[in-house]
Coordinates of C-alpha atoms in Angstrom, one line a residue:
M67 CA 26.0 -3.0 2.6
I68 CA 26.9 -6.3 4.3
T69 CA 23.2 -7.5 4.1
L70 CA 22.9 -6.5 0.4
L71 CA 26.2 -8.2 -0.6
G72 CA 25.5 -11.1 1.7
G73 CA 22.0 -11.6 0.4
I74 CA 23.1 -11.6 -3.2
G75 CA 25.9 -14.1 -2.3
L76 CA 23.3 -16.4 -0.7
L77 CA 21.1 -16.2 -3.7
I78 CA 24.0 -17.4 -5.9
L79 CA 24.9 -20.1 -3.4
G80 CA 21.2 -21.1 -3.4
Y81 CA 21.3 -21.6 -7.2
V82 CA 24.5 -23.7 -7.0
F83 CA 23.6 -26.0 -4.2
Y84 CA 19.8 -26.0 -3.5
G85 CA 19.1 -25.6 -7.2
S86 CA 21.3 -28.7 -7.8
Y87 CA 19.3 -30.6 -5.3
I88 CA 16.0 -29.6 -6.8
E89 CA 17.2 -30.8 -10.2
K90 CA 18.5 -34.1 -8.8
N91 CA 15.2 -34.6 -7.0
F92 CA 13.3 -34.0 -10.3
Q93 CA 15.5 -36.5 -12.1
I94 CA 16.2 -34.9 -15.5
K95 CA 16.5 -37.0 -18.7
P96 CA 19.0 -35.3 -21.0
D97 CA 18.3 -37.7 -23.9
R98 CA 14.5 -37.2 -23.8
V99 CA 13.1 -35.4 -26.9
T100 CA 11.5 -32.1 -25.8
P101 CA 8.2 -30.6 -27.0
A102 CA 10.3 -28.0 -29.0
K103 CA 11.4 -30.7 -31.3
A104 CA 8.6 -33.2 -31.1
L105 CA 5.8 -30.7 -31.7
Q106 CA 7.7 -28.1 -33.7
D107 CA 5.2 -25.9 -35.4
G108 CA 7.2 -22.7 -36.3
Y109 CA 5.0 -20.6 -34.0
D110 CA 4.8 -21.5 -30.3
F111 CA 6.9 -24.7 -30.4
V112 CA 10.3 -23.6 -31.8
P113 CA 13.7 -24.9 -30.6
M114 CA 15.9 -22.0 -29.3
S115 CA 19.3 -21.8 -27.7
K116 CA 19.8 -21.9 -24.0
S117 CA 20.9 -18.2 -23.8
K118 CA 17.8 -17.0 -25.6
N119 CA 15.5 -19.1 -23.5
A120 CA 17.1 -17.8 -20.4
I121 CA 16.8 -14.2 -21.3
I122 CA 13.2 -14.7 -22.5
E123 CA 12.3 -16.3 -19.2
L124 CA 14.0 -13.6 -17.2
L125 CA 12.2 -10.8 -19.1
N126 CA 8.9 -12.7 -19.1
I127 CA 8.9 -13.0 -15.3
A128 CA 10.5 -9.7 -14.4
G129 CA 8.1 -7.0 -15.4
T130 CA 8.0 -4.2 -12.8
G131 CA 7.3 -6.8 -10.2
P132 CA 10.9 -7.2 -8.9
I133 CA 11.2 -3.3 -8.9
F134 CA 7.8 -2.0 -7.9
G135 CA 7.3 -4.8 -5.3
P136 CA 10.6 -4.3 -3.5
I137 CA 10.1 -0.5 -3.6
M138 CA 6.8 -0.9 -1.7
G139 CA 8.3 -3.7 0.5
A140 CA 11.1 -1.3 1.5
L141 CA 8.4 0.4 3.7
Y142 CA 8.8 -2.5 6.0
G143 CA 12.6 -1.9 6.4
P144 CA 15.5 -4.5 6.2
V145 CA 13.2 -7.4 7.1
A146 CA 12.2 -7.2 3.4
Y147 CA 15.6 -8.7 2.6
L148 CA 14.8 -11.9 4.4
W149 CA 11.7 -12.7 2.3
I150 CA 13.6 -11.9 -1.0
V151 CA 16.5 -14.2 -0.2
L152 CA 14.7 -17.1 1.6
G153 CA 11.6 -16.8 -0.7
C154 CA 13.6 -16.8 -3.8
I155 CA 15.8 -19.8 -2.9
F156 CA 13.2 -22.1 -1.2
A157 CA 10.0 -21.0 -2.8
G158 CA 10.3 -19.0 -6.0
G159 CA 13.2 -20.8 -7.6
V160 CA 11.7 -24.3 -6.8
H161 CA 8.2 -23.1 -8.0
D162 CA 9.6 -21.8 -11.4
Y163 CA 11.8 -24.9 -12.0
M164 CA 9.2 -27.4 -11.1
L165 CA 6.4 -25.9 -13.2
G166 CA 8.7 -25.3 -16.2
M167 CA 10.0 -28.9 -16.0
I168 CA 6.6 -30.5 -15.5
S169 CA 5.3 -28.6 -18.4
L170 CA 8.3 -29.8 -20.5
R171 CA 7.3 -33.3 -19.6
N172 CA 3.7 -32.7 -20.7
N173 CA 3.8 -31.3 -24.2
G174 CA 4.4 -27.8 -22.9
A175 CA 1.1 -27.8 -21.1
H176 CA -0.1 -24.7 -19.3
L177 CA -1.0 -24.7 -15.6
P178 CA -4.7 -25.4 -16.1
E179 CA -3.9 -28.6 -18.0
L180 CA -1.4 -29.7 -15.5
A181 CA -3.9 -29.0 -12.6
S182 CA -6.4 -31.1 -14.4
K183 CA -4.0 -34.0 -14.9
Y184 CA -2.5 -34.0 -11.3
L185 CA -5.2 -32.5 -9.2
G186 CA -8.3 -33.6 -11.0
K187 CA -10.5 -32.4 -13.9
P188 CA -12.8 -30.2 -11.9
V189 CA -9.9 -28.1 -10.7
K190 CA -9.0 -27.3 -14.3
H191 CA -12.0 -24.8 -14.6
I192 CA -11.0 -23.0 -11.3
V193 CA -7.4 -22.8 -12.4
N194 CA -8.4 -21.5 -15.8
I195 CA -10.4 -18.7 -14.3
F196 CA -7.5 -17.7 -11.9
A197 CA -4.9 -18.0 -14.6
M198 CA -6.7 -15.8 -17.1
L199 CA -7.7 -13.3 -14.4
L200 CA -4.1 -13.1 -13.2
L201 CA -2.8 -12.6 -16.7
L202 CA -5.3 -10.0 -17.6
L203 CA -4.4 -8.2 -14.4
V204 CA -0.7 -8.6 -15.0
A205 CA -1.0 -7.4 -18.6
T206 CA -3.0 -4.4 -17.5
V207 CA -0.6 -3.5 -14.7
F208 CA 2.3 -3.9 -17.2
V209 CA 0.6 -1.5 -19.6
T210 CA -0.2 1.1 -16.8
S211 CA 3.2 1.2 -15.2
P212 CA 5.3 1.7 -18.3
A213 CA 2.9 4.3 -19.6
N214 CA 3.3 6.3 -16.4
L215 CA 7.1 5.9 -16.7
I216 CA 7.2 6.9 -20.4
S217 CA 5.0 9.9 -19.7
S218 CA 7.3 11.2 -17.0
I219 CA 10.2 11.5 -19.5
T220 CA 8.4 12.6 -22.7
P221 CA 6.8 15.9 -23.7
S222 CA 3.5 16.9 -22.1
W223 CA 1.4 16.2 -25.3
M224 CA 2.5 12.5 -25.0
T225 CA -0.2 11.7 -22.4
V226 CA -0.6 8.4 -20.5
G227 CA -3.7 7.6 -22.7
I228 CA -1.7 8.0 -26.0
I229 CA 1.1 5.9 -24.7
T230 CA -1.3 3.2 -23.5
V231 CA -2.9 2.9 -27.0
L232 CA 0.6 2.7 -28.5
I233 CA 1.7 -0.1 -26.1
F234 CA -1.6 -2.0 -27.0
I235 CA -0.8 -1.6 -30.7
Y236 CA 2.7 -3.0 -30.1
Y237 CA 1.3 -5.9 -28.2
L238 CA -1.3 -6.7 -30.9
I239 CA 1.3 -6.8 -33.6
S240 CA 3.8 -8.9 -31.5
T241 CA 1.2 -11.5 -30.4
V242 CA 0.6 -12.6 -34.0
L243 CA 4.3 -13.2 -34.7
P244 CA 6.1 -16.6 -34.1
I245 CA 7.7 -16.7 -30.8
D246 CA 11.3 -16.7 -32.2
K247 CA 10.5 -13.5 -34.1
A248 CA 8.4 -11.7 -31.5
L249 CA 10.6 -12.6 -28.5
G250 CA 13.8 -14.2 -29.8
K251 CA 15.0 -11.2 -31.8
V252 CA 14.3 -8.3 -29.5
Y253 CA 14.6 -9.8 -26.0
P254 CA 18.4 -10.1 -26.1
I255 CA 18.5 -6.3 -26.6
F256 CA 16.0 -5.7 -23.8
G257 CA 17.9 -8.1 -21.6
A258 CA 21.2 -6.2 -22.2
I259 CA 19.5 -2.9 -21.2
L260 CA 18.0 -4.5 -18.1
I261 CA 21.3 -6.1 -16.9
I262 CA 23.4 -3.0 -17.6
S263 CA 21.0 -0.7 -15.8
T264 CA 20.7 -3.0 -12.8
I265 CA 24.5 -3.3 -12.4
A266 CA 24.8 0.5 -12.8
I267 CA 22.2 1.1 -10.0
G268 CA 23.8 -1.5 -7.7
G269 CA 27.3 -0.2 -8.4
S270 CA 26.4 3.4 -7.7
L271 CA 24.6 2.4 -4.5
L272 CA 27.7 0.6 -3.3
F273 CA 30.4 3.0 -4.3
S274 CA 28.9 6.4 -3.8
G275 CA 29.3 6.5 -0.1
Y276 CA 25.7 5.8 0.9
S277 CA 24.9 4.1 4.2
I278 CA 22.9 1.1 3.1
P279 CA 20.6 -0.3 5.9
N280 CA 21.6 -3.7 7.2
L281 CA 19.5 -6.4 8.8
T282 CA 20.4 -6.6 12.5
P283 CA 18.7 -7.6 15.7
Q284 CA 17.7 -3.9 16.1
T285 CA 16.3 -3.5 12.6
L286 CA 14.5 -6.9 12.6
R287 CA 11.1 -5.3 13.1
N288 CA 8.3 -3.5 11.2
F289 CA 9.3 0.0 9.9
N290 CA 6.1 0.5 7.9
P291 CA 5.0 4.1 8.5
E292 CA 1.3 3.1 8.2
G293 CA 1.6 0.3 10.7
T294 CA 0.7 -2.4 8.2
A295 CA 1.5 -5.8 9.7
I296 CA 4.3 -7.8 8.1
F297 CA 2.1 -10.9 7.8
P298 CA 0.5 -11.5 5.4
A299 CA 1.0 -8.1 3.6
L300 CA 4.8 -8.3 3.0
F301 CA 4.4 -11.7 1.2
F302 CA 2.0 -10.1 -1.3
T303 CA 3.8 -6.8 -1.7
I304 CA 7.1 -8.6 -2.7
S305 CA 6.1 -11.4 -4.9
C306 CA 7.9 -11.3 -8.2
G307 CA 11.2 -11.0 -6.3
A308 CA 10.6 -14.0 -4.1
L309 CA 7.5 -16.1 -5.1
S310 CA 5.1 -15.3 -7.9
G311 CA 2.3 -17.4 -9.5
F312 CA 2.6 -15.3 -12.6
H313 CA 5.8 -17.2 -13.4
A314 CA 3.7 -20.4 -13.6
T315 CA 2.0 -18.9 -16.6
Q316 CA 5.3 -18.0 -18.3
A317 CA 7.5 -21.1 -17.7
P318 CA 5.4 -23.3 -20.0
M319 CA 5.9 -20.8 -22.8
V320 CA 9.7 -21.4 -22.5
S321 CA 9.3 -25.1 -22.0
R322 CA 7.9 -25.1 -25.6
T323 CA 11.3 -23.7 -26.9
T324 CA 13.7 -25.7 -24.6
E325 CA 16.0 -28.2 -26.5
N326 CA 17.3 -30.2 -23.6
E327 CA 16.1 -30.9 -20.0
R328 CA 19.7 -30.2 -18.8
E329 CA 19.0 -26.4 -19.5
G330 CA 16.1 -26.3 -17.0
R331 CA 18.0 -25.3 -13.8
F332 CA 19.7 -22.3 -15.5
T333 CA 16.6 -21.2 -17.4
F334 CA 14.0 -21.6 -14.7
Y335 CA 15.7 -21.6 -11.3
G336 CA 18.7 -19.5 -12.4
M337 CA 16.5 -16.7 -13.8
M338 CA 14.4 -16.6 -10.6
V339 CA 17.7 -16.0 -8.7
G340 CA 18.5 -13.2 -11.2
E341 CA 15.2 -11.6 -10.4
G342 CA 16.0 -11.9 -6.7
V343 CA 19.2 -10.0 -7.2
I344 CA 17.2 -7.2 -9.0
A345 CA 14.8 -7.1 -6.1
M346 CA 17.6 -6.9 -3.6
I347 CA 19.2 -3.9 -5.4
W348 CA 15.9 -1.9 -5.7
A349 CA 14.9 -2.6 -2.1
A350 CA 18.2 -1.4 -0.9
A351 CA 18.2 1.7 -3.0
S352 CA 14.7 2.6 -1.8
M353 CA 15.6 2.1 1.9
T354 CA 18.9 4.0 1.5
L355 CA 17.7 7.1 -0.4
F356 CA 14.3 7.6 1.3
D357 CA 12.9 7.3 4.8
G358 CA 9.6 5.5 5.3
Q359 CA 7.4 8.5 5.3
T360 CA 8.9 10.1 2.1
L361 CA 8.7 6.7 0.3
S362 CA 5.1 6.2 1.4
G363 CA 4.2 9.6 0.2
M364 CA 5.8 9.1 -3.2
I365 CA 4.0 5.8 -3.7
N366 CA 0.6 7.0 -2.6
A367 CA 0.9 10.2 -4.8
G368 CA 0.9 8.0 -7.9
T369 CA 2.7 4.7 -8.5
P370 CA 6.2 3.4 -7.6
S371 CA 7.3 4.8 -11.0
A372 CA 7.9 8.1 -9.2
V373 CA 10.4 6.3 -6.9
V374 CA 12.1 4.7 -10.0
N375 CA 12.6 8.1 -11.6
E376 CA 14.1 9.6 -8.4
V377 CA 16.4 6.6 -7.6
S378 CA 17.7 6.5 -11.2
I379 CA 18.4 10.2 -11.4
M380 CA 19.9 10.5 -7.9
L381 CA 22.3 7.6 -8.3
L382 CA 23.2 7.9 -12.0
G383 CA 22.6 11.6 -13.0
N384 CA 20.3 12.8 -15.8
V385 CA 21.8 11.0 -18.7
F386 CA 22.6 7.5 -17.3
G387 CA 19.6 7.8 -15.0
M388 CA 17.5 8.1 -18.1
V389 CA 19.0 4.9 -19.5
A390 CA 18.2 3.1 -16.2
I391 CA 14.6 4.3 -16.5
V392 CA 14.5 2.9 -20.0
G393 CA 15.8 -0.4 -18.5
V394 CA 12.8 -0.4 -16.2
I395 CA 10.4 0.5 -18.9
V396 CA 11.3 -2.5 -21.1
L397 CA 10.6 -4.9 -18.3
P398 CA 6.9 -4.4 -18.0
I399 CA 6.5 -4.1 -21.7
S400 CA 8.2 -7.5 -22.3
S401 CA 6.2 -9.1 -19.5
G402 CA 2.9 -7.5 -20.6
L403 CA 3.4 -9.0 -24.1
S404 CA 4.2 -12.4 -22.6
A405 CA 1.1 -12.2 -20.4
F406 CA -1.1 -11.5 -23.3
R407 CA 0.5 -14.3 -25.3
S408 CA 0.1 -16.7 -22.4
C409 CA -3.5 -15.7 -21.8
R410 CA -4.3 -16.1 -25.4
T411 CA -2.9 -19.7 -25.6
I412 CA -4.5 -20.7 -22.3
L413 CA -7.9 -19.5 -23.5
A414 CA -7.5 -21.0 -26.9
D415 CA -6.5 -24.4 -25.3
Y416 CA -9.6 -24.2 -23.1
I417 CA -12.1 -23.5 -25.8
G418 CA -10.3 -25.8 -28.2
M419 CA -9.5 -23.2 -30.9
K420 CA -6.2 -24.1 -32.5
Q421 CA -3.9 -21.1 -33.0
D422 CA -2.6 -21.9 -36.5
K423 CA -4.1 -18.9 -38.5
I424 CA -3.9 -15.2 -37.9
K425 CA -7.7 -14.9 -38.0
K426 CA -8.0 -17.4 -35.2
I427 CA -5.3 -15.7 -33.1
L428 CA -7.1 -12.3 -33.5
L429 CA -10.5 -13.8 -32.5
V430 CA -9.0 -14.7 -29.2
A431 CA -6.5 -11.9 -28.8
I432 CA -8.7 -8.8 -29.5
P433 CA -11.4 -9.4 -26.8
L434 CA -8.6 -9.9 -24.3
F435 CA -7.0 -6.5 -25.3
L436 CA -10.4 -4.8 -25.0
I437 CA -11.0 -6.1 -21.5
S438 CA -7.5 -5.1 -20.4
F439 CA -8.0 -1.6 -21.9
V440 CA -11.1 -1.1 -19.8
L441 CA -9.1 -2.3 -16.8
T442 CA -6.5 0.4 -17.3
Q443 CA -9.1 3.0 -16.2
I444 CA -9.1 1.5 -12.7
D445 CA -6.8 3.0 -10.0
F446 CA -3.3 1.3 -10.2
N447 CA -3.1 0.7 -6.4
I448 CA -6.4 -1.2 -6.5
L449 CA -5.3 -3.2 -9.5
W450 CA -2.0 -4.0 -7.7
R451 CA -3.9 -5.4 -4.6
Y452 CA -6.0 -7.7 -6.7
F453 CA -3.1 -8.7 -8.8
N454 CA -1.1 -9.6 -5.6
W455 CA -3.8 -11.9 -4.3
A456 CA -4.6 -13.6 -7.6
N457 CA -0.8 -13.9 -8.1
Q458 CA -0.1 -15.8 -4.9
V459 CA -3.2 -18.0 -5.2
T460 CA -1.8 -19.1 -8.6
A461 CA 1.5 -19.8 -6.9
V462 CA -0.2 -22.0 -4.3
I463 CA -1.9 -24.0 -7.1
A464 CA 1.4 -24.4 -9.0
L465 CA 3.2 -25.6 -5.8
L466 CA 0.4 -28.1 -5.1
V467 CA 0.6 -29.5 -8.7
S468 CA 4.4 -29.8 -8.2
T469 CA 3.8 -31.5 -4.8
R470 CA 1.4 -34.0 -6.3
Y471 CA 3.8 -34.7 -9.2
L472 CA 6.7 -35.5 -6.7
F473 CA 4.4 -37.5 -4.4
L474 CA 3.2 -39.7 -7.1
K475 CA 6.7 -40.5 -8.2
G476 CA 7.9 -41.2 -4.7
R477 CA 10.3 -38.3 -4.4
N478 CA 10.9 -35.5 -1.8
Y479 CA 7.6 -33.5 -2.1
F480 CA 8.3 -31.4 1.0
V481 CA 10.4 -29.1 -1.1
T482 CA 7.1 -27.8 -2.7
L483 CA 4.6 -28.7 0.0
V484 CA 6.2 -26.5 2.8
P485 CA 6.3 -23.2 0.8
G486 CA 2.9 -24.1 -0.7
S487 CA 1.3 -24.6 2.7
F488 CA 2.8 -21.4 4.0
M489 CA 1.5 -19.3 1.1
L490 CA -1.9 -21.0 1.2
Y491 CA -2.2 -19.9 4.9
A492 CA -1.1 -16.4 3.9
C493 CA -3.6 -16.3 1.0
I494 CA -6.5 -17.2 3.2
V495 CA -5.6 -14.8 6.0
Y496 CA -5.2 -12.0 3.3
I497 CA -8.6 -12.5 1.8
L498 CA -10.2 -12.8 5.2
S499 CA -8.6 -9.6 6.6
E500 CA -8.1 -7.2 3.6
P501 CA -10.6 -4.7 2.1
I502 CA -10.6 -6.6 -1.1
G503 CA -11.9 -9.6 0.8
L504 CA -14.1 -10.2 3.9
Q505 CA -12.6 -7.2 5.8
M506 CA -12.3 -9.0 9.1
G507 CA -9.0 -7.3 9.9
L508 CA -5.9 -9.0 11.4
T509 CA -7.7 -10.4 14.4
P510 CA -7.1 -13.6 16.3
L511 CA -10.3 -15.0 14.6
S512 CA -8.9 -14.3 11.1
Y513 CA -5.6 -16.1 12.0
I514 CA -7.5 -19.1 13.5
L515 CA -10.0 -19.3 10.8
G516 CA -7.2 -19.1 8.2
A517 CA -5.3 -22.0 10.0
V518 CA -8.5 -24.1 10.1
L519 CA -9.3 -23.5 6.4
S520 CA -5.7 -24.2 5.4
L521 CA -5.6 -27.5 7.2
G522 CA -8.9 -28.5 5.7
I523 CA -7.7 -27.8 2.2
L524 CA -4.4 -29.6 2.8
W525 CA -6.3 -32.6 4.3
V526 CA -8.4 -32.9 1.1
F527 CA -5.3 -32.6 -1.0
W528 CA -3.5 -35.2 1.0
M529 CA -6.5 -37.7 1.0
T530 CA -7.1 -37.3 -2.8
G531 CA -3.4 -37.8 -3.4
L532 CA -3.4 -41.1 -1.5
K533 CA -6.5 -42.2 -3.5
Q534 CA -5.0 -41.1 -6.8
K535 CA -1.7 -42.9 -6.1
S536 CA -3.4 -46.2 -4.9
S537 CA -5.4 -46.4 -8.1
L538 CA -2.4 -46.0 -10.5
E539 CA -1.1 -48.9 -12.6
P540 CA 2.7 -49.4 -12.6
N541 CA 3.1 -48.2 -16.2
S542 CA 0.6 -45.3 -15.7
Q543 CA 1.4 -42.1 -17.7
L544 CA 1.3 -40.1 -14.4
L545 CA 4.1 -42.2 -13.0
N546 CA 6.3 -42.6 -16.1
D547 CA 5.8 -39.3 -17.9
Q548 CA 4.7 -41.3 -21.0
W549 CA 3.7 -39.1 -24.0
P550 CA 0.3 -39.4 -25.5
I551 CA 0.3 -41.9 -28.4
Q552 CA 0.1 -39.2 -31.1
T553 CA 3.0 -37.3 -29.6
L554 CA 5.0 -40.4 -29.1
A555 CA 4.9 -41.1 -32.8
K556 CA 6.3 -37.6 -33.5
N557 CA 9.1 -38.3 -30.9
E558 CA 10.1 -41.4 -32.7
E559 CA 10.1 -39.5 -36.0
A560 CA 12.2 -36.7 -34.4
S561 CA 14.6 -39.3 -33.1
E562 CA 14.9 -40.9 -36.5
L563 CA 15.7 -37.4 -38.0
G564 CA 18.3 -37.0 -35.3
R565 CA 20.1 -40.2 -36.5

């Protein structure tokens, strides 16, 4: 219990103090006109309130990640708490804030466009591939997982296949609606369900007499019943509750609806902390109610959705447990919708197809839905492994973009370089050692080769950064966040309207 409460307390303190430092280091400009106002189009660029933006950001990034990930991470024992707390404060929160704010300073641009601007145009194509691959995997996982959950609480004739088709139909309808209608109207309701169910699970866990595992010198070890090493596997198993590249694809969506830069810390960093709290509660519940062998058996028999069902019913009973399950269901459905919407806009930007008519929207969206539907036929556990790797590679790219941004402006770039370098090394070791990669196993060679490759990539990153900075003029757009000329005119017009 002490570790659970202490961890949640540290997450809150991280938001108050480290989040404030990250905001100060970024140097916000509250008087600056945001893309929501300067580029208002009634569809993707729509000014919305701070509270709506925050709840949309939370539901966009949450999905089943901060629940399924910690459930599987609980196999490692209390050491999972460390990654959730430290990862959320020093990696995930910084990652989400920086990407959201850099996007806000760049017309609400998505990660591929930002990578092109700050890392070089050739990188744009690589990042586009990774971003769209990740979003398709996310969208597919976030169709499969709620379909399994809904199937477990509905009559037998309501099969996973039928539910999957119904979810796709909902996504298709929602993706052609303006963002304030598709998300702004229903997400506050979904958010209320999520928050109430999370508090109910956490409260029942604390006050029902359970012995919640604590992190102590004796429990600071690997409890995984299958002997899977903590590094790098844990850092991919628990991603959305600590550090997740998927968030880099979602923050730009909210940067297009944010009215003031002052809202960024609460919307981006704060909602990442909220996700960390969700992850702590579900990790604690899984460790408390099941031993490693039982938990492993339930996960391997299907998906972590079986654990969600058991935890909810055991802690809250049949009626309220069902409400909690519904709370978990709305998470992936909301994130799946956001993933498809982001994937569509990234692809549309890449091919230069403006999304101003329903016909154009459907021309981009329908092929993505068809690809995702095919992917739903693949085993969930295989999908999850590929999603995990693509997810953290995207996080590395986002952190390197943020590092270059801070470096070019002469600010403290170590806040993003350190977590980015760590996760880069983890990504390379993972792809060298895992079955989805080169299958070298966790041998000394894979660790050494991973270190050599990581240092090589970082050296290239550093040298290109030095060259880029030395070639910049004092009034360069990269240094001063100047808007493109056509956008600047709209800014001035918006300022006139404001007067």
